[in-house]
Tab-separated table of C-alpha atoms and ligand atoms in Angstrom:
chain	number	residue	atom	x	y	z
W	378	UNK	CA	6.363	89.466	93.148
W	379	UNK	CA	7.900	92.748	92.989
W	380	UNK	CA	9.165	94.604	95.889
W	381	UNK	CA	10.754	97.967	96.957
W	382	UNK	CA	14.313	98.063	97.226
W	383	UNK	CA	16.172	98.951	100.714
W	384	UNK	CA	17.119	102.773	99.426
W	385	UNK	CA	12.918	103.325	99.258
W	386	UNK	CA	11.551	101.369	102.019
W	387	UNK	CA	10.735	103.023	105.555
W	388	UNK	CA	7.860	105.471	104.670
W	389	UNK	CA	4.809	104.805	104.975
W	390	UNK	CA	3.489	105.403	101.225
W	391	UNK	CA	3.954	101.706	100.122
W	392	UNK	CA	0.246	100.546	100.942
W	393	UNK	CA	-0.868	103.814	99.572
W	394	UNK	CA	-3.382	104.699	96.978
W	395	UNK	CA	-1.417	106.327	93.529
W	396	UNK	CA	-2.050	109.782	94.318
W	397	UNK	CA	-0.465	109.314	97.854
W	398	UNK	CA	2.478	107.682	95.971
W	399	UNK	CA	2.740	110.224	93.305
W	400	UNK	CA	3.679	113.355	96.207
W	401	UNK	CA	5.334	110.667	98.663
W	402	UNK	CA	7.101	107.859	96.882
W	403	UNK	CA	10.616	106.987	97.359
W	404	UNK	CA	10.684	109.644	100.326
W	405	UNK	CA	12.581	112.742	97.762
W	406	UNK	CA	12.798	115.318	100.305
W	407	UNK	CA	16.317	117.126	100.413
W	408	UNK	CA	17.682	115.176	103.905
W	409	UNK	CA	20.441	118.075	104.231
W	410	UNK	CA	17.569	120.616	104.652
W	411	UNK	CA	14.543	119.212	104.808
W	412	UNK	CA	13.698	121.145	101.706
W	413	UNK	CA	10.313	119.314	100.170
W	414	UNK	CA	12.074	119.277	96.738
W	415	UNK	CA	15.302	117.965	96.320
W	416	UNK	CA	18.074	120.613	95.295
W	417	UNK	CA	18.929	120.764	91.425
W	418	UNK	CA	23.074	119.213	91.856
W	419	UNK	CA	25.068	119.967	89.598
W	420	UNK	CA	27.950	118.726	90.653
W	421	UNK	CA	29.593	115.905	88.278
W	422	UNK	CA	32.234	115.001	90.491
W	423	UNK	CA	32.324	114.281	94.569
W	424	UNK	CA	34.961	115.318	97.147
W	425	UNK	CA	36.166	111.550	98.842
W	426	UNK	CA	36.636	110.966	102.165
W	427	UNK	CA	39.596	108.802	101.615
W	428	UNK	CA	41.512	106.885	98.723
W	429	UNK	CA	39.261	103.772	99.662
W	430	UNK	CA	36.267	105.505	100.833
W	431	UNK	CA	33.865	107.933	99.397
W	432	UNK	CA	29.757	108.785	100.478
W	433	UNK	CA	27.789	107.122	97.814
W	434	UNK	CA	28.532	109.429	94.952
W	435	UNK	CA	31.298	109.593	92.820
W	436	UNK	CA	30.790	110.601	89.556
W	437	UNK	CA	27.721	111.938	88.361
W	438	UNK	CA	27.286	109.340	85.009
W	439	UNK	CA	27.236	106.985	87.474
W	440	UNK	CA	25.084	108.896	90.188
W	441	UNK	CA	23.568	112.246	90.972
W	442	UNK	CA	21.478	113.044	93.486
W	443	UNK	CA	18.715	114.387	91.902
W	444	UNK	CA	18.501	111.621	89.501
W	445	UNK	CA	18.662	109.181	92.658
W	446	UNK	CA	15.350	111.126	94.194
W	447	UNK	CA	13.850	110.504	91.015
W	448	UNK	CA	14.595	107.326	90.320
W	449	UNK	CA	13.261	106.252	93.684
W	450	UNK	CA	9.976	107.520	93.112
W	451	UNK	CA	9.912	105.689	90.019
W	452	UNK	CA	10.651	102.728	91.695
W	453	UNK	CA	8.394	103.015	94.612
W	454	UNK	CA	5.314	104.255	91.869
W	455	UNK	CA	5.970	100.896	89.421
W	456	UNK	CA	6.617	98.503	92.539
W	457	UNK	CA	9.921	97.509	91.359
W	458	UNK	CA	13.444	97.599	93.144
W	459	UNK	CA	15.209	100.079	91.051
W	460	UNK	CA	14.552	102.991	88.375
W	461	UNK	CA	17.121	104.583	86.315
W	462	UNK	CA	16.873	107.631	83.965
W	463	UNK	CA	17.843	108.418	80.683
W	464	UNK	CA	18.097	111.204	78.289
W	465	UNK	CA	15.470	109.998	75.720
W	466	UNK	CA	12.601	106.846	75.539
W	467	UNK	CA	15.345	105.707	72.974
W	468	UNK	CA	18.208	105.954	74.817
W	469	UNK	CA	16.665	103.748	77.530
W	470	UNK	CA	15.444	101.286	75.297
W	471	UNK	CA	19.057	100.706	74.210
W	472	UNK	CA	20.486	100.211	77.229
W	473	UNK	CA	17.792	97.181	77.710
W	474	UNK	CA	18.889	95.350	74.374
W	475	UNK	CA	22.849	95.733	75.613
W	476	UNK	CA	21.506	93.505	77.857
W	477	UNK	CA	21.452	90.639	75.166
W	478	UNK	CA	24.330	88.930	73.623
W	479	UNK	CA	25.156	89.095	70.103
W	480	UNK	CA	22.994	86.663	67.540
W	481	UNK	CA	19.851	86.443	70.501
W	482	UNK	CA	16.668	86.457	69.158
W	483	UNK	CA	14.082	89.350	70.547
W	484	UNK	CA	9.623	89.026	69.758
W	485	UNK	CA	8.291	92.484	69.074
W	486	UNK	CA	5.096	94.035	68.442
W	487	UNK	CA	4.395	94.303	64.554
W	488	UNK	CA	2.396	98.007	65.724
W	489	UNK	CA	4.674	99.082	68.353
W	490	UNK	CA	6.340	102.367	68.888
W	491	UNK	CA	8.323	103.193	65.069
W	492	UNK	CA	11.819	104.116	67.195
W	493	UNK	CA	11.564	100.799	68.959
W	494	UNK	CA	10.796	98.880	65.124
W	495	UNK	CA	14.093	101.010	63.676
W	496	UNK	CA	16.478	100.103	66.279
W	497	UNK	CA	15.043	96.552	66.165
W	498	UNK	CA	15.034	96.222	62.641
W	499	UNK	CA	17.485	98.207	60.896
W	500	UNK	CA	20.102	99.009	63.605
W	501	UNK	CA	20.674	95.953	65.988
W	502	UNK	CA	20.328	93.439	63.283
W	503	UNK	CA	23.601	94.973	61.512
W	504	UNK	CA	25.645	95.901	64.781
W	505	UNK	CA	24.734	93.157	67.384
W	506	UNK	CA	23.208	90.390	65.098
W	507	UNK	CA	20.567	90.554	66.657
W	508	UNK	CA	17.645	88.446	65.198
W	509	UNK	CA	14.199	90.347	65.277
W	510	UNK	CA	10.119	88.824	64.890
W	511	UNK	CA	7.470	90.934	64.754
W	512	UNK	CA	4.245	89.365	65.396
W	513	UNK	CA	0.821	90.894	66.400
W	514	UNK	CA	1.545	90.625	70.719
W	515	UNK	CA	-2.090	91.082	71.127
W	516	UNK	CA	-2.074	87.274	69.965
W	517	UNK	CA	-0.837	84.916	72.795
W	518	UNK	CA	-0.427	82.221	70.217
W	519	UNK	CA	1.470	84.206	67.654
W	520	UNK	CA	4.473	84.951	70.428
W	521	UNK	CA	4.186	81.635	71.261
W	522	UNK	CA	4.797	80.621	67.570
W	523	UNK	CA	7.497	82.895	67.311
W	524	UNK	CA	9.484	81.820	70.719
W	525	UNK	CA	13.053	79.846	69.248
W	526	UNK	CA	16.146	78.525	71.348
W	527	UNK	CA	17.311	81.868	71.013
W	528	UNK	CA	15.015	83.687	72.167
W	529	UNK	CA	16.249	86.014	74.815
W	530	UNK	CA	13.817	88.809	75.031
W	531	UNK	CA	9.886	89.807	74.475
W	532	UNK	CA	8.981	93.494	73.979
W	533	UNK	CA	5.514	94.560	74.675
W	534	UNK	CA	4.368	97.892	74.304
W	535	UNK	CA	-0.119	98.179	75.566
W	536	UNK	CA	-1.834	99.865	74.712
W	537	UNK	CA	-0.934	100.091	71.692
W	538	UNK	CA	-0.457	103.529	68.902
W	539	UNK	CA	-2.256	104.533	67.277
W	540	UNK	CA	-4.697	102.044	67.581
W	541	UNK	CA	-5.064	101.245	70.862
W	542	UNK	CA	-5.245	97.665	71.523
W	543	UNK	CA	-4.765	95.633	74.285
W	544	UNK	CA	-1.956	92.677	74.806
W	545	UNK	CA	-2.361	90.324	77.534
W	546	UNK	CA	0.285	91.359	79.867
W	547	UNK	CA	-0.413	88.011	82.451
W	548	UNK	CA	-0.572	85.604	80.016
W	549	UNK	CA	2.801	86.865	78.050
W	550	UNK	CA	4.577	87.115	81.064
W	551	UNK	CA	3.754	83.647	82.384
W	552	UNK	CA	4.706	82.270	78.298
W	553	UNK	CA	7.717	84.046	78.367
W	554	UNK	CA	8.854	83.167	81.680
W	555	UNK	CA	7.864	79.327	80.911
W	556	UNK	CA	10.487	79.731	78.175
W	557	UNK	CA	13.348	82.081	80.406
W	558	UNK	CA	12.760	84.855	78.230
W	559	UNK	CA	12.809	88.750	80.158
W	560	UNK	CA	9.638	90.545	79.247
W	561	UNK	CA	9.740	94.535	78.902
W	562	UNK	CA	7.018	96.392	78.803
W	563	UNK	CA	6.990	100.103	77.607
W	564	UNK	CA	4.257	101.532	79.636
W	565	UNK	CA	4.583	104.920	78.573
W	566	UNK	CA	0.603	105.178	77.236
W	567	UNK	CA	-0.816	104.073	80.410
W	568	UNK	CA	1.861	105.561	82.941
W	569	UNK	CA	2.126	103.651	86.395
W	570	UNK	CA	-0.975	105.524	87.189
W	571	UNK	CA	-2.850	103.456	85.078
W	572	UNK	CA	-1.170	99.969	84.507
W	573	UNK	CA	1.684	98.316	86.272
W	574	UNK	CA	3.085	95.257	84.453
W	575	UNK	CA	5.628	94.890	87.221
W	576	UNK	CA	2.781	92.992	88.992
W	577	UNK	CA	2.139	90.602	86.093
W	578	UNK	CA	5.033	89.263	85.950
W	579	UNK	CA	7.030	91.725	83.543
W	580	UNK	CA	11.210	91.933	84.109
W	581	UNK	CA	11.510	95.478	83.494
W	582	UNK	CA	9.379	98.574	82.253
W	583	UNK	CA	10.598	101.053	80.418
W	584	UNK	CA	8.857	104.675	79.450
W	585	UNK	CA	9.419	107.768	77.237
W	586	UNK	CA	8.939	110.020	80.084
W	587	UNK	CA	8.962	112.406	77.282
W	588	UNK	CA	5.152	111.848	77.155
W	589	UNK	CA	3.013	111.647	80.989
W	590	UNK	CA	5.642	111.424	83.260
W	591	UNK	CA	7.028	114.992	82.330
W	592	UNK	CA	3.648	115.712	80.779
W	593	UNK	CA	4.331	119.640	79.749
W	594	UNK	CA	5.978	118.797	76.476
W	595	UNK	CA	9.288	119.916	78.188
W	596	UNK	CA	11.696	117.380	78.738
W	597	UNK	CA	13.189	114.673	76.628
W	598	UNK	CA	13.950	111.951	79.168
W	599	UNK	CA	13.403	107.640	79.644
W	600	UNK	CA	12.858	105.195	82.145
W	601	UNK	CA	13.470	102.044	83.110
W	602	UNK	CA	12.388	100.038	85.935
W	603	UNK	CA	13.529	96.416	86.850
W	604	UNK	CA	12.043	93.930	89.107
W	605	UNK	CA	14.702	92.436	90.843
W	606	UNK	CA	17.552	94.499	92.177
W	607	UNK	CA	20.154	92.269	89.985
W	608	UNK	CA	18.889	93.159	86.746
W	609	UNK	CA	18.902	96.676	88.220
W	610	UNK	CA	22.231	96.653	89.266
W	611	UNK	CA	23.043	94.951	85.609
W	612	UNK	CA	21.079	98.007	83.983
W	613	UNK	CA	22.917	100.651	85.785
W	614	UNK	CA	25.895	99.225	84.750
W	615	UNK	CA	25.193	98.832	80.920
W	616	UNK	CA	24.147	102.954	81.973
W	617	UNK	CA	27.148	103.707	83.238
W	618	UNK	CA	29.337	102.462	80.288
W	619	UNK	CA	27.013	103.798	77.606
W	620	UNK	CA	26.540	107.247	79.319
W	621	UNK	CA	22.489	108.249	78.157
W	622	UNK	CA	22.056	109.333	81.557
W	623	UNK	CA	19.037	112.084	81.866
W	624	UNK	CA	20.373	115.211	83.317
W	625	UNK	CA	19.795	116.654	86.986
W	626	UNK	CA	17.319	119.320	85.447
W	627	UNK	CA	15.295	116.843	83.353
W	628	UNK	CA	15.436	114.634	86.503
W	629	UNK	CA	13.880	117.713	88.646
W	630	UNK	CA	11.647	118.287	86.179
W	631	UNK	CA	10.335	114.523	85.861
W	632	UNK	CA	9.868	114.547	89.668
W	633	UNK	CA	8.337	117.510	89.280
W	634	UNK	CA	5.781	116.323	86.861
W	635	UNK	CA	5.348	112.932	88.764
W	636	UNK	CA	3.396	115.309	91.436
W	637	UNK	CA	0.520	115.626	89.366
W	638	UNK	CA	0.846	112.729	87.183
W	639	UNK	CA	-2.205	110.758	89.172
W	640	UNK	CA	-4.420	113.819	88.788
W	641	UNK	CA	-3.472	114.681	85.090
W	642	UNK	CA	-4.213	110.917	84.084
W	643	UNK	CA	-7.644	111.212	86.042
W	644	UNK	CA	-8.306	114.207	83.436
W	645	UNK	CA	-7.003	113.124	80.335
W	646	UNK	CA	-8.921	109.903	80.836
W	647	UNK	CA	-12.313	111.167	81.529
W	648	UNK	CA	-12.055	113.996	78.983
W	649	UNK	CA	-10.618	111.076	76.182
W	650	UNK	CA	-13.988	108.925	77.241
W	651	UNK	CA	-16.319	111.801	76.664
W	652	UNK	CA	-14.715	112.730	73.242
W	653	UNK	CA	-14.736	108.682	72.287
W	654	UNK	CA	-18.354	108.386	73.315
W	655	UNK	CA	-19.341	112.117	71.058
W	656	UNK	CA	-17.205	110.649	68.591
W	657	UNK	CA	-18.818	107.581	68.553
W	658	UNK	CA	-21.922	109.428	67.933
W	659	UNK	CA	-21.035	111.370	65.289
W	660	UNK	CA	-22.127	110.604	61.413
W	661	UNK	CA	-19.180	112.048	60.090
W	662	UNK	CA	-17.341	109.552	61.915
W	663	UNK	CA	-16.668	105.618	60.611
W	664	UNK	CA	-14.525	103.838	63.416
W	665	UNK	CA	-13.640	105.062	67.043
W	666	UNK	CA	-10.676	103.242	68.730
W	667	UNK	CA	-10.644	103.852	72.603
W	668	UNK	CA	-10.461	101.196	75.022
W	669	UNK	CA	-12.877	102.504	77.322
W	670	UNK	CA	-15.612	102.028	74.811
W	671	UNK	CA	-17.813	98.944	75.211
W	672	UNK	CA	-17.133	97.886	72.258
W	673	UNK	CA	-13.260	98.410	71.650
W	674	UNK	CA	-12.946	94.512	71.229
W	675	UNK	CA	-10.812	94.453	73.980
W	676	UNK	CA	-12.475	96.075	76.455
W	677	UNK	CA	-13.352	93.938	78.583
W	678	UNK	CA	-9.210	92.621	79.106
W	679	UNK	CA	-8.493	96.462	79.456
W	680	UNK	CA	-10.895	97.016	82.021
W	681	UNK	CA	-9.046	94.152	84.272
W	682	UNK	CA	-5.650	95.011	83.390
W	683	UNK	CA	-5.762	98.510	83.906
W	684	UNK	CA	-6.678	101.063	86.355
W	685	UNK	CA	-8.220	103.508	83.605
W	686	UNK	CA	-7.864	104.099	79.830
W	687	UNK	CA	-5.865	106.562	79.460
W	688	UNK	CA	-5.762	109.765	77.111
W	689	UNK	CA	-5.464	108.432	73.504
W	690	UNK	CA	-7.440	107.731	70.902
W	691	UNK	CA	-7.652	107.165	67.304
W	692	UNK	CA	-10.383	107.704	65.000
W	693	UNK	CA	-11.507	106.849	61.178
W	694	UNK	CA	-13.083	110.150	59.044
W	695	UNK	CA	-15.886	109.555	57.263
W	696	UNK	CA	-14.584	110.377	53.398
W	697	UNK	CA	-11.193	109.227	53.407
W	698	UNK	CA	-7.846	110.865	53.020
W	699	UNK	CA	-9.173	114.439	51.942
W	700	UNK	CA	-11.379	114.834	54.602
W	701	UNK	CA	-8.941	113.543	57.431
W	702	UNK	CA	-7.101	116.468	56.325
W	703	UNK	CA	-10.104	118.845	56.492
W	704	UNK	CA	-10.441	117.829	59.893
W	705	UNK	CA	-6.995	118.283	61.304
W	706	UNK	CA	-6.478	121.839	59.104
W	707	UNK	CA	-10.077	122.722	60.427
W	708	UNK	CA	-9.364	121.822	63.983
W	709	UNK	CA	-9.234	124.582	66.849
W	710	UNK	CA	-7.348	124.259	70.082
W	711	UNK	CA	-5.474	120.536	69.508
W	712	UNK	CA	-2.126	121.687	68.411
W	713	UNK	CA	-1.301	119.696	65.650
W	714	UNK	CA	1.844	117.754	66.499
W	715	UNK	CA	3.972	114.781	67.269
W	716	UNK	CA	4.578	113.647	70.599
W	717	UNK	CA	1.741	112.961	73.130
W	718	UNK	CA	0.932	113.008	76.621
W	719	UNK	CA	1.132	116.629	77.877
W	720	UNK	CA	-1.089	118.645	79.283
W	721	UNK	CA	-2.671	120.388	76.149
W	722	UNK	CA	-4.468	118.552	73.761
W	723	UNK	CA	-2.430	117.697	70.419
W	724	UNK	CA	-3.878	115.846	67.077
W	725	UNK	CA	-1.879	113.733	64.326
W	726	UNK	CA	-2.099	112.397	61.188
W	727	UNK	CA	-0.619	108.987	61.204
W	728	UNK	CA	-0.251	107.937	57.759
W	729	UNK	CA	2.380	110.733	57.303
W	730	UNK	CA	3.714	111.719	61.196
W	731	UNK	CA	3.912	109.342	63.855
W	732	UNK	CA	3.627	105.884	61.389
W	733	UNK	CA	5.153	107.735	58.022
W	734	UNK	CA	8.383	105.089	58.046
W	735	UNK	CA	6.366	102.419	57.782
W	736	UNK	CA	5.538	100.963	53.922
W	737	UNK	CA	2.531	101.738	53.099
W	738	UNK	CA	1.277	98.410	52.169
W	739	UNK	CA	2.121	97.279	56.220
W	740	UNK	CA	0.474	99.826	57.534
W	741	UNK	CA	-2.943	99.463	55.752
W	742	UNK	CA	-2.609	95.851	56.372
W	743	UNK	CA	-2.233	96.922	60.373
W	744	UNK	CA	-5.227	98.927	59.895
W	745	UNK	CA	-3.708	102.357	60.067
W	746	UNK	CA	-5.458	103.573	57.095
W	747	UNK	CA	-5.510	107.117	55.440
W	748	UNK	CA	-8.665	107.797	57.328
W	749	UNK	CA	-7.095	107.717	60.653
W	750	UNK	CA	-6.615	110.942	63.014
W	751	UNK	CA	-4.837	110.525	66.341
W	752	UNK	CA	-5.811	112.783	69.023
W	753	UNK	CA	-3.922	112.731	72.352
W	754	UNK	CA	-6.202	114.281	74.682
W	755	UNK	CA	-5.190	116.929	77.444
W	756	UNK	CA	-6.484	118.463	80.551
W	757	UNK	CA	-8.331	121.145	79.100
W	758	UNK	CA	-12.170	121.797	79.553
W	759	UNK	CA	-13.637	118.777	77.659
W	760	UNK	CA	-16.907	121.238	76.831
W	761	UNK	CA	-14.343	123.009	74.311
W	762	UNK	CA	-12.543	120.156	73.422
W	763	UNK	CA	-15.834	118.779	72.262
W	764	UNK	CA	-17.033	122.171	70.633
W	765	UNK	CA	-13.506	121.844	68.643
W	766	UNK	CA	-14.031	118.634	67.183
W	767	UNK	CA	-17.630	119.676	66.475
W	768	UNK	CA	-16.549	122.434	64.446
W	769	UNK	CA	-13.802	120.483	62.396
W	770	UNK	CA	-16.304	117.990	61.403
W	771	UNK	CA	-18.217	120.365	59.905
Y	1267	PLP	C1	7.845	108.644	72.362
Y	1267	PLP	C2	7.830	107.169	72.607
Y	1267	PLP	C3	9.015	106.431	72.716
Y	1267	PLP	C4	10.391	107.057	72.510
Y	1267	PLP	O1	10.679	107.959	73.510
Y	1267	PLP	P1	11.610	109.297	73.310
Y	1267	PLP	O2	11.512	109.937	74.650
Y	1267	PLP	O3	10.977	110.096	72.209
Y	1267	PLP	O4	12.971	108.829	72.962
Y	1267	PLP	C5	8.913	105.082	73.004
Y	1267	PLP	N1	7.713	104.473	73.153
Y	1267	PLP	C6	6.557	105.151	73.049
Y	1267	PLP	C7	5.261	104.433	73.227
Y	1267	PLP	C8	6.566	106.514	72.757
Y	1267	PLP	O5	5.410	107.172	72.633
């Protein structure tokens, strides 16, 4: 199973709970000073101290200090034996499918992330060959149907957006490894916090850090995380010649936001179950999607898989199109928005934001209907979030 890498073993926050982890993991305190943070360096290049010898860093695309303190918290908070950063959610997710020679064959969720369909679909087809199948992941037997000689790599993405449904992260893992394929996981809805699919057998996470992990809506940054410290190694190096490293600043700021992450997700999860359960209630209102409802129909898998629900949820309008847009022009306090996961509350239309590339016809079929509002819920008092939605309702 997965274990911490030399660099972040010796403390003592290993066995600890995630809120111990979030402050402690991966040890980031400045070792010069003793400082609690580590120092913003800025530095891209490092004095040797000889033509064969040099101190660990050398050139900051390669390493930088502050990204190093990050990255082992990210390590130590996943379980896995090394995190690196990047400069977007994207620009990690290509660095995982340099990992795959031209003409492989990579399973995809039909309703995951629309970057992670374009680059799949349009972009790697054309430059690497690569050979794509998207089939509904939250089906065990539709991967398995899918899984040809070629198949290199599986790409999960639960809960899902913006409908939030579950896959089976065990029982994916153990197909794919049955057939030597690496399973990635992009974790970024339920943050380590919540789910970590290191310890079900994944290869490798990845997140848009863009979204909880920074969780102020101020930083554009990625993460990956691998299992074993040879496809780590293999990860930084694909890193280091493609160069979408995140930037000491970003990297601050990530760590910064990791400090709170446990206590943020505590929040947005409680205040997304209350409005799912007034939702839920409502008249006005024809569908709820929320995993920690009892009826979600896959509550009962979310419940074991993960250590909460998380912040997101998706709702039908009762009256359509027309009144969708009632709601989210009527609607005090949510920002309305892309993007997700920081700490004010932000709504979205999906039919023309978050899922507008995809054809219409696909996207009804998927369920993402014209009725649909997407709400990611922040850390706000839920008594006005709830008064808010209220009010839009009408
Ligand atoms: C935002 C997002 C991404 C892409 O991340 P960026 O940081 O925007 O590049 C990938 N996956 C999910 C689930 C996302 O929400």
């Amino acid at each position: 199973m997965a274990k911490a890498s030399d660099k972040t073993t010796g403390g003592s926050w290993q066995q600890a709970g995630m809120a111990t982890r979030c402050i402690h993991a991966g040890d980031t305190r400045d070792p010069a000073t003793g400082a609690v943070m580590p120092p913003i360096h800025t530095a891209v290049t490092y004095a040797r101290s000889g033509v064969d010898d040099h101190e660990g860093w050398v050139y900051a695309r390669a390493g930088n200090p502050t990204r190093d303190a990050l990255e082992r918290c990210v390590a130590g908070l996943e379980g896995g034996a090394r995190a690196l950063a990047f400069a977007s959610g994207m620009a990690a997710t290509a660095t995982v499918l340099e990992l795959l020679d031209a003409g492989a064959h990579v399973i995809a969720p039909l309703d995951g992330y629309g970057g992670t369909f374009r680059i799949l679909e349009r972009l790697r087809p054309r430059s690497a060959g690569l050979q794509v199948s998207f089939v509904d992941c939250c089906d065990i037997g539709a991967i398995e149907a899918a899984i040809r000689p070629q198949t290199r790599l599986l790409w999960l993405e639960t809960p899902t957006n913006p409908l939030l449904r579950i896959q089976d992260l065990g029982a994916a893992c153990a197909l794919a490894r049955r057939h030597d394929i690496l399973t990635v996981v992009d974790n970024t809805f339920a943050t380590p916090v919540f789910q970590r699919p290191l310890e079900y057998g994944a290869d490798i996470v990845m997140h848009s850090a863009t979204k909880y992990i920074g969780g102020h809506s101020d930083v554009l940054a990625g993460l990956l995380v691998s299992a074993g410290d040879e496809l780590g190694a293999r990860l930084h190096g694909l890193r280091s010649m493609t160069g979408g490293v995140s930037s000491p600043f970003d990297s601050y700021l990530m760590l910064r936001g990791i400090k709170t992450l446990a206590l943020r997700m505590e929040r947005h999860a409680a205040n997304a179950q209350a409005v799912a359960e007034y939702l839920a209630g409502h008249p006005r209102v024809r569908r709820v999607h929320y995993p920690g409802l009892p009826d979600h129909p896959q509550h009962a898998l979310a419940a074991r898989q993960m250590q909460g629900f998380g912040g997101m949820l998706s709702f039908a309008v009762e009256g359509g199109a027309a009144a969708a847009r009632v709601f989210l022009e009527r609607l005090e306090i949510f920002t309305l928005a892309e993007s997700l996961g920081g700490v004010e509350s932000l709504a979205g239309y999906p039919a023309t934001m978050s899922h507008a590339a995809m054809p219409a016809a696909q996207r009804l079929a998927a369920g993402i209907g014209d009725d649909l509002v997407r709400l990611s819920i922040g850390i706000e008092d839920v008594a006005d979030l709830l008064a808010a939605i209220g009010e839009a309702l009408g």
